[in-house]
Amino acid sequence: MTRTYVVTGSATGLGKATALKLREDGHRVIGVDLVGADINVDLTNADGREELVRRRPS
């Protein structure tokens, strides 16, 4: 079964490795990070979290 995952910190390190593994396994991944991701937002503040919700894929 294909699932959709939101992976924070997906541009580098553990987040990147997690996103790559999930994609290799056939899942849909929405990567979130400050730069270099599917959605670039700062999740440390409310404005960034609201922006993520506004920009999420359908």
CSV table of C-alpha atoms in Angstrom, one decimal:
chain,number,residue,atom,x,y,z
A,1,MET,CA,0.0,0.0,0.0
A,2,THR,CA,1.4,3.4,-1.0
A,3,ARG,CA,1.2,6.0,1.7
A,4,THR,CA,1.9,9.7,1.9
A,5,TYR,CA,4.5,11.0,4.4
A,6,VAL,CA,5.5,14.5,5.4
A,7,VAL,CA,9.2,14.4,6.3
A,8,THR,CA,10.7,17.5,8.1
A,9,GLY,CA,14.3,18.2,7.7
A,10,SER,CA,14.2,16.4,4.3
A,11,ALA,CA,17.0,18.4,2.7
A,12,THR,CA,19.9,16.9,4.7
A,13,GLY,CA,20.9,14.3,7.2
A,14,LEU,CA,18.5,11.9,8.7
A,15,GLY,CA,15.5,13.6,7.2
A,16,LYS,CA,17.0,13.2,3.7
A,17,ALA,CA,17.8,9.6,4.3
A,18,THR,CA,14.3,8.9,5.5
A,19,ALA,CA,12.7,10.6,2.6
A,20,LEU,CA,14.9,8.7,0.1
A,21,LYS,CA,14.1,5.4,1.7
A,22,LEU,CA,10.4,6.1,1.7
A,23,ARG,CA,10.5,7.1,-2.0
A,24,GLU,CA,12.5,4.0,-2.8
A,25,ASP,CA,9.8,1.9,-1.1
A,26,GLY,CA,7.2,3.5,-3.4
A,27,HIS,CA,5.7,6.0,-1.0
A,28,ARG,CA,4.8,9.6,-1.7
A,29,VAL,CA,6.9,12.0,0.3
A,30,ILE,CA,6.4,15.7,0.9
A,31,GLY,CA,9.7,17.0,2.0
A,32,VAL,CA,9.8,20.1,4.3
A,33,ASP,CA,12.9,22.1,5.2
A,34,LEU,CA,14.2,25.6,5.2
A,35,VAL,CA,15.7,25.2,1.7
A,36,GLY,CA,16.1,22.4,-0.8
A,37,ALA,CA,12.9,20.6,-0.2
A,38,ASP,CA,9.5,20.2,-1.8
A,39,ILE,CA,8.1,22.8,0.5
A,40,ASN,CA,10.5,25.4,2.0
A,41,VAL,CA,9.2,26.8,5.2
A,42,ASP,CA,10.4,27.6,8.8
A,43,LEU,CA,8.4,25.4,11.1
A,44,THR,CA,9.8,27.0,14.3
A,45,ASN,CA,7.1,29.7,14.1
A,46,ALA,CA,3.3,29.8,13.6
A,47,ASP,CA,3.6,31.7,10.2
A,48,GLY,CA,5.8,28.9,8.8
A,49,ARG,CA,3.4,26.2,10.0
A,50,GLU,CA,0.4,28.0,8.5
A,51,GLU,CA,2.3,28.4,5.2
A,52,LEU,CA,2.9,24.6,5.1
A,53,VAL,CA,-0.8,24.0,5.5
A,54,ARG,CA,-1.5,26.5,2.7
A,55,ARG,CA,1.0,25.0,0.3
A,56,ARG,CA,0.4,21.3,0.9
A,57,PRO,CA,-0.3,19.3,-2.2
A,58,SER,CA,-3.8,18.0,-2.6
